[in-house]
């Protein structure tokens, strides 16, 4: 099946959707490449990234189109005509064949790109602009296009001249809506790839910049501007994105999240410096960046606190700032706080949560109080997955082992405390969970272990024949 | 002439002294551990605004963690604790359990954990954190011998700690001590619980702590018990104290004092 073809092939009469064997029969020396839809989508997405320089609202138009909402953006590029020219020429230089058009509605613009690339239609001129185009330009599908042609409606103007209810009756409501949109009566909403950031500042360069110092300087200037505009509305940024537009079309975006709204440009500057320093694949300027954009995609209203008198607030701020810096460098998931959970199962008693988002709740969490004058009942170090140990057979069935082998070393048990029986939460988990009997063990060297027997003797563990088997033993933690 | 030179020297000495005292402004703060002999050796307790190293063998990781946690608990004084650890050490000795921490009488609410993927990012994060004066202490948990942690890296951490007054505690598991700028260096082993019957309940964590290096005092080796209720170290009551081995690389402090006196 032919997925796409070039102009020369089209002139030979081949068409998209034609079986490859038929095409080979028509043209024996046809050059064929496997279609790679994933790579196509990736390329389209890269082009969309590049198009971000014209407007933040870029939407996909499957399978290989892009919508750019340039409302209010065109004057920045010297008007609509200049924008269109710049865009087509730049993409053309990259080796893409582009057909582009500007119109008041997205559907009209799409119709124009199919047959009249390069057209710019002013508001209200849509019907006139597309009336002369063949009906296939509407892209309504093979069945409808053929149907229209059979009905003698060759151009969009012909179709538009009919009464809408006739069209609806013959071709369905969906087609008549499409036609109305194309004619400039109402518009289908586009679905931008990224939500519109709350604040955007950007800087373009006539001469591309490539040095680290220039990049850092640009970022800090942009941060200043961003903060000034956020300050006017009493906002602080929780999520910042810096996008670097390379001259050859590659766009690199770097995102930073913060635990508290940032209101100082020095902080933004420092966070980005940390992040840029720690990038696994450093920012590659290539032949230079011709544009840098800084946007605050999530903002929050900043509550002004009285700082001077309360040193505690100051300390928490400092800590939050430090957490943000570390998170910017090594990733937000790597800086964590711990929240207690209502469960007896040791491995799920503590919830690990991102420190940026849960610092305050972790600081106020209620931990179960320890029993006075008791030694520690829970180990200081806990294994994520309990590690199996080898226990010789000659033990009291329900009792603790006298010795065990863990990590290839034999430990003789000198002291034992237990068992502490922990039953699993049958009301929560699917499948049968075994009851655990925990023992606190001290070996001949003074090392202390928290071991458990997984399952009750003659009650829960059975072998293949249904006879009671000996349950497994595990080390779950180590005491100090 | 000589008088002028003498006064110039005095001025210079004064300047140097001022520079040095400015650098070590925090260094006079010491926190008593609770174990009287150890505190005496440490001249009153563990110095704040400095780096302290705790070494242990691989399988003694939990004991050393308990000891470091105890030191951090003494030093922090209700301030947050930043615990930086390398991913690998969690696989080897298990994750630091907050329930276990609470059982030791410490506050898990004030612990922020940094899970560093490798040594470089752990060291960088620690240097950054040590410069933040809102913290009480920074614990750096590393596993195995580490090439990257040389004198320069160690000096960097020390300077950061001196500048901010934050105490740095290095937990080095499965590693051999190397030259560093640490204020004290400890070698940790787990100690037996006090003798009793085999089936009796055993007590609080007991450490066999050997002070290998002490910049401002003698070394020693003590059995220290962490009492979870009082949140401090103490001498185990029913435990025979071992005789501290005379440190080989330093003259005996008693002899030294005799010589000075004589």
XYZ file of C-alpha atoms in Angstrom, chain A:
480
model
C 0.000 0.000 0.000
C 1.318 3.418 -0.896
C 1.458 5.702 2.107
C 2.905 8.824 0.496
C 4.435 9.748 -2.824
C 6.283 12.594 -4.485
C 5.224 14.785 -7.396
C 6.921 12.713 -10.103
C 5.096 9.594 -8.953
C 1.846 11.490 -8.809
C 2.332 12.558 -12.454
C 2.648 8.893 -13.378
C -0.842 8.312 -12.058
C 0.011 6.583 -8.816
C -2.110 7.509 -5.834
C -2.079 7.154 -2.060
C -3.717 3.955 -0.925
C -2.829 2.084 -4.101
C -1.527 -1.457 -3.567
C 2.235 -1.584 -4.053
C 2.010 -4.443 -6.572
C -0.262 -2.376 -8.819
C 2.060 0.598 -8.564
C 5.068 -1.626 -9.443
C 3.150 -2.930 -12.440
C 2.580 0.632 -13.653
C 6.114 1.739 -12.965
C 8.650 -1.111 -12.617
C 11.571 1.062 -11.466
C 9.635 2.619 -8.610
C 11.780 3.504 -5.610
C 10.078 2.322 -2.425
C 10.825 3.107 1.201
C 9.041 1.710 4.236
C 6.659 4.156 5.839
C 7.680 5.094 9.365
C 4.657 6.752 10.949
C 6.392 7.166 14.297
C 9.257 9.096 12.727
C 6.765 11.145 10.729
C 4.902 12.069 13.887
C 8.185 12.925 15.569
C 9.187 15.184 12.695
C 5.824 16.900 12.768
C 6.180 17.377 16.498
C 9.675 18.869 16.005
C 8.282 21.239 13.382
C 5.519 22.168 15.816
C 8.201 22.920 18.424
C 9.931 25.155 15.956
C 6.633 26.884 15.126
C 6.347 27.814 18.806
C 8.474 30.819 17.911
C 5.551 32.367 16.029
C 2.802 31.701 18.518
C 2.387 29.673 21.711
C -0.817 28.146 20.281
C 0.243 25.405 17.901
C -2.081 22.481 17.262
C -1.705 19.249 15.312
C -3.981 18.667 12.357
C -3.655 14.936 11.764
C -2.057 13.371 9.853
C 0.407 15.964 8.633
C -0.840 19.454 9.209
C -0.326 22.120 11.837
C -2.613 24.916 12.938
C -1.031 28.098 14.235
C -3.282 30.549 15.997
C -1.530 33.803 15.097
C -4.149 36.115 16.526
C -2.227 39.127 17.800
C 1.155 37.686 16.814
C 1.472 38.677 13.168
C 2.584 42.256 13.761
C 5.643 40.971 15.621
C 6.870 39.495 12.367
C 6.010 42.413 10.119
C 2.464 41.455 9.235
C 0.712 38.317 8.071
C 2.313 38.221 4.640
C 5.810 38.559 6.062
C 5.103 35.906 8.672
C 3.859 33.467 6.068
C 6.845 34.186 3.863
C 9.318 33.711 6.732
C 7.717 30.467 7.820
C 7.526 28.909 4.370
C 11.019 30.004 3.420
C 12.579 28.742 6.664
C 10.881 25.354 6.394
C 11.709 25.199 2.698
C 15.384 25.697 3.540
C 15.154 22.655 5.802
C 13.942 20.611 2.851
C 10.250 20.496 3.642
C 7.597 21.147 1.006
C 5.143 23.401 2.766
C 1.785 24.663 1.739
C 0.483 27.327 4.040
C -2.369 29.776 4.152
C -3.847 32.304 6.525
C -7.569 32.713 7.001
C -10.108 33.771 9.578
C -11.114 30.201 10.416
C -8.900 27.181 10.794
C -11.013 25.050 8.451
C -10.884 27.683 5.725
C -7.098 27.983 6.070
C -6.753 24.215 5.833
C -8.930 24.148 2.719
C -6.751 26.818 1.140
C -3.495 24.938 1.851
C -4.769 21.998 -0.213
C -5.246 23.971 -3.395
C -4.176 27.575 -3.005
C -1.028 27.672 -0.906
C 0.223 31.093 0.080
C -3.188 32.742 0.105
C -4.042 35.197 2.816
C -7.730 35.795 3.346
C -9.017 38.742 5.302
C -11.919 38.326 7.695
C -15.202 37.938 5.811
C -13.534 36.993 2.540
C -13.515 33.237 3.165
C -16.518 32.286 1.033
C -15.202 34.226 -1.908
C -11.671 32.889 -1.560
C -12.586 29.223 -1.574
C -15.608 29.261 -3.892
C -13.478 28.493 -6.926
C -11.647 25.548 -5.370
C -12.584 21.943 -6.167
C -14.638 20.121 -3.556
C -11.781 17.720 -2.814
C -10.003 20.619 -1.055
C -12.520 20.382 1.771
C -11.028 17.040 2.736
C -14.405 15.554 3.581
C -13.497 11.992 2.625
C -13.591 9.986 -0.545
C -17.300 9.053 -0.443
C -18.571 12.603 -0.021
C -16.180 14.074 -2.596
C -17.259 11.508 -5.197
C -20.889 12.045 -4.266
C -20.575 15.784 -4.726
C -18.886 15.330 -8.077
C -21.601 12.903 -9.197
C -24.182 15.477 -8.180
C -22.477 17.912 -10.510
C -21.115 20.088 -7.732
C -17.528 20.624 -8.932
C -16.426 23.581 -6.854
C -17.003 24.632 -3.279
C -18.896 27.624 -4.659
C -21.355 25.221 -6.332
C -21.929 23.416 -3.072
C -22.333 26.657 -1.155
C -24.955 27.834 -3.595
C -27.281 24.993 -2.592
C -29.582 25.314 0.377
C -27.897 24.047 3.547
C -30.749 21.652 4.363
C -30.314 19.944 1.004
C -26.644 19.394 1.682
C -27.382 18.126 5.206
C -30.042 15.737 3.901
C -27.720 14.302 1.270
C -24.271 14.381 2.920
C -24.945 14.587 6.650
C -24.741 17.255 9.323
C -21.036 16.837 9.794
C -20.276 17.822 6.223
C -22.570 20.825 6.330
C -20.838 22.028 9.520
C -17.471 21.585 7.837
C -18.703 23.577 4.868
C -20.048 26.337 7.094
C -16.727 26.568 8.926
C -14.828 26.676 5.660
C -17.048 29.490 4.484
C -16.244 31.486 7.575
C -19.486 30.860 9.425
C -18.273 29.838 12.869
C -15.094 27.872 13.476
C -13.995 24.532 14.811
C -11.836 24.975 17.904
C -8.209 23.923 17.593
C -6.542 21.850 20.250
C -3.167 23.423 21.096
C -0.363 21.065 22.063
C 0.549 22.970 25.184
C -1.614 25.029 27.476
C -1.023 28.725 27.129
C 1.497 29.786 29.768
C 0.457 32.513 32.168
C 3.439 34.705 31.398
C 5.827 34.682 28.478
C 8.933 36.717 27.852
C 11.292 36.135 24.989
C 14.323 37.544 23.311
C 15.267 37.235 19.663
C 18.721 37.691 18.322
C 19.729 39.003 14.930
C 23.049 37.283 15.479
C 22.653 33.820 17.066
C 24.200 33.404 20.489
C 26.188 30.353 21.461
C 28.356 31.047 24.499
C 27.364 29.993 27.997
C 27.846 33.485 29.385
C 25.523 35.004 26.789
C 22.898 32.328 27.471
C 23.141 32.884 31.211
C 22.945 36.644 30.768
C 19.915 36.363 28.496
C 18.161 34.095 30.943
C 18.746 36.403 33.868
C 17.478 39.423 31.882
C 14.397 37.461 30.849
C 13.903 36.428 34.466
C 13.958 40.098 35.466
C 11.286 40.956 32.927
C 9.177 37.955 33.844
C 9.304 38.762 37.533
C 8.377 42.382 36.908
C 5.276 41.390 34.965
C 4.290 38.746 37.531
C 4.845 41.172 40.397
C 2.247 43.574 39.031
C -0.408 40.923 39.604
C 1.054 39.594 42.837
C 1.933 36.226 41.317
C 4.839 33.868 41.774
C 5.911 31.079 39.441
C 5.588 27.415 40.404
C 6.651 26.023 37.052
C 9.018 27.668 34.622
C 10.036 26.685 31.155
C 12.963 27.983 29.174
C 12.882 27.185 25.454
C 15.982 27.538 23.337
C 15.344 27.884 19.594
C 18.344 26.842 17.579
C 19.011 28.364 14.172
C 18.716 24.974 12.504
C 15.213 24.510 13.857
C 15.855 22.311 16.888
C 14.085 23.486 20.017
C 15.205 22.476 23.481
C 12.889 23.127 26.393
C 13.980 22.946 30.021
C 11.413 22.882 32.772
C 11.811 23.684 36.428
C 9.294 23.169 39.191
C 9.433 24.833 42.539
C 7.860 23.991 45.868
C 6.816 27.552 46.574
C 5.978 30.387 44.195
C 9.150 32.130 43.127
C 9.089 35.890 43.082
C 12.759 36.809 42.792
C 14.655 36.815 39.542
C 17.878 35.871 41.307
C 16.221 32.648 42.451
C 14.962 31.826 38.947
C 18.395 32.567 37.606
C 20.067 30.283 40.116
C 17.586 27.436 39.570
C 18.223 27.494 35.837
C 21.959 27.643 36.369
C 21.765 24.530 38.571
C 19.612 22.752 36.029
C 21.776 23.672 33.050
C 24.899 22.600 34.934
C 23.447 19.217 35.727
C 21.949 18.331 32.340
C 22.886 14.819 31.306
C 22.947 15.921 27.666
C 24.160 19.507 27.837
C 22.559 22.304 25.913
C 24.075 22.088 22.454
C 24.004 25.491 20.798
C 25.063 24.139 17.403
C 25.332 27.240 15.237
C 23.697 29.278 17.961
C 20.295 30.104 19.364
C 18.325 32.799 17.639
C 15.622 32.972 20.254
C 15.232 32.249 23.964
C 11.848 32.183 25.605
C 11.072 32.037 29.301
C 7.537 31.252 30.317
C 5.793 30.695 33.624
C 3.335 27.914 32.893
C 1.983 27.656 36.420
C 1.668 30.612 38.737
C 0.195 31.219 42.132
C -0.832 34.257 44.094
C 1.874 35.025 46.603
C 0.855 35.508 50.198
C 3.091 38.054 51.830
C 4.241 36.870 55.229
C 5.822 38.853 57.968
C 9.333 37.555 57.929
C 11.531 39.661 60.155
C 10.060 38.721 63.510
C 9.569 35.043 62.941
C 12.849 33.262 62.407
C 11.027 29.971 61.984
C 9.282 31.158 58.805
C 12.607 32.358 57.498
C 14.197 28.964 58.143
C 11.397 27.137 56.349
C 11.770 29.479 53.380
C 15.474 28.812 53.273
C 14.864 25.081 53.404
C 12.248 25.263 50.641
C 14.648 27.259 48.491
C 17.395 24.700 49.093
C 15.026 21.866 48.179
C 14.094 23.688 44.973
C 17.740 24.128 44.057
C 18.582 20.477 44.676
C 15.451 19.377 42.814
C 16.393 21.575 39.872
C 19.751 19.857 39.702
C 18.951 16.208 40.325
C 15.193 16.026 39.763
C 12.156 16.639 41.946
C 11.546 12.957 42.631
C 14.921 12.606 44.267
C 14.253 15.004 47.134
C 11.696 13.442 49.412
C 9.971 13.708 52.764
C 8.122 10.980 54.620
C 4.484 10.781 55.639
C 3.126 8.230 58.137
C 0.407 5.867 56.927
C -2.310 4.109 58.901
C -1.144 0.528 58.501
C 0.700 -2.151 60.419
C 2.502 -3.531 57.401
C 6.082 -2.337 57.830
C 6.889 -1.665 54.181
C 3.833 0.516 53.631
C 3.854 2.351 56.966
C 5.746 5.257 55.449
C 4.807 7.089 52.289
C 7.656 8.722 50.410
C 6.524 11.992 48.838
C 8.182 14.751 46.885
C 9.621 17.331 49.262
C 8.710 20.211 46.970
C 5.022 19.504 47.255
C 4.650 17.946 50.685
C 7.169 19.740 52.886
C 4.555 21.505 54.997
C 2.360 18.462 55.489
C 5.408 16.356 56.402
C 6.485 18.933 58.986
C 3.072 18.717 60.637
C 2.533 14.971 60.303
C 1.531 12.967 63.361
C 3.841 9.989 63.876
C 2.871 7.169 66.186
C 4.458 7.820 69.573
C 7.086 5.393 70.762
C 6.636 3.404 73.941
C 8.663 4.917 76.757
C 11.511 2.833 78.228
C 11.207 0.217 75.507
C 14.051 -0.537 73.142
C 13.351 0.215 69.459
C 10.647 -2.080 68.110
C 11.209 -1.195 64.454
C 14.528 -1.455 62.603
C 16.435 1.643 61.538
C 17.146 0.258 58.096
C 14.440 -1.540 56.212
C 14.868 -3.527 53.021
C 12.483 -2.654 50.226
C 12.162 -6.313 49.463
C 12.676 -8.711 52.378
C 15.765 -10.812 51.701
C 15.393 -14.591 51.990
C 17.560 -16.360 54.553
C 18.408 -20.016 54.968
C 17.269 -21.552 58.219
C 18.197 -25.121 59.199
C 15.328 -27.503 59.894
C 16.055 -28.338 63.480
C 14.082 -25.528 65.097
C 10.977 -25.427 67.216
C 8.159 -25.234 64.664
C 6.832 -21.908 65.841
C 10.030 -20.615 67.370
C 12.915 -18.535 66.089
C 15.896 -20.133 64.336
C 19.151 -20.873 66.177
C 21.232 -19.829 63.251
C 20.666 -18.579 59.741
C 22.550 -17.800 56.582
C 22.137 -14.349 55.068
C 24.194 -13.088 52.138
C 26.358 -16.189 52.337
C 27.392 -15.509 55.942
C 26.310 -17.683 58.852
C 24.881 -15.846 61.861
C 24.486 -17.603 65.199
C 21.498 -16.323 67.095
C 22.392 -15.227 70.620
C 19.326 -13.297 71.693
C 15.753 -13.326 70.522
C 12.734 -11.198 71.214
C 9.383 -12.095 69.740
C 7.351 -13.163 67.971
C 5.431 -10.092 66.955
C 2.648 -11.309 64.718
C 1.597 -9.008 61.873
C -1.429 -10.157 59.925
C -1.869 -8.846 56.417
C -4.738 -6.576 55.446
C -7.133 -9.052 53.853
C -9.712 -6.301 53.279
C -7.357 -4.392 51.019
C -5.260 -6.821 49.033
C -6.349 -9.259 46.440
C -5.125 -12.790 46.860
C -4.085 -14.453 50.059
C -1.315 -12.796 52.022
C 0.570 -14.769 54.626
C 0.711 -13.867 58.273
C 4.191 -12.886 59.391
C 5.844 -13.650 62.704
C 8.618 -11.123 63.344
C 11.585 -11.745 65.642
C 14.212 -9.313 66.810
C 17.501 -11.186 66.737
C 21.001 -10.455 67.946
C 23.860 -12.532 66.597
C 27.207 -13.453 68.112
C 28.818 -10.307 66.722
C 26.225 -7.962 68.178
C 24.477 -7.293 64.860
C 20.716 -7.002 65.242
C 18.252 -8.237 62.666
C 14.532 -8.109 62.140
C 13.572 -11.431 60.618
C 10.206 -12.965 59.958
C 8.647 -16.279 59.041
C 6.320 -15.873 56.106
C 3.237 -17.887 56.993
C 2.069 -19.990 59.924
C 3.231 -23.560 60.447
C 0.686 -26.146 59.318
C -1.814 -23.416 58.674
C -0.954 -21.328 55.662
C 1.897 -22.876 53.708
C 1.383 -26.043 51.725
C 3.426 -27.936 49.167
C 2.156 -29.282 45.869
C 0.325 -32.261 47.442
C -1.580 -30.120 49.912
C 0.626 -31.186 52.834
C 1.936 -28.538 55.216
C 5.328 -27.217 54.090
C 7.898 -25.226 56.001
C 7.428 -21.472 55.501
C 10.188 -19.210 54.201
C 12.294 -16.956 56.398
C 13.321 -13.422 55.511
C 15.455 -10.576 56.835
C 13.369 -7.438 56.654
C 15.489 -4.904 58.438
C 18.534 -4.129 60.561
C 18.518 -2.543 63.987
C 21.141 -0.089 65.123
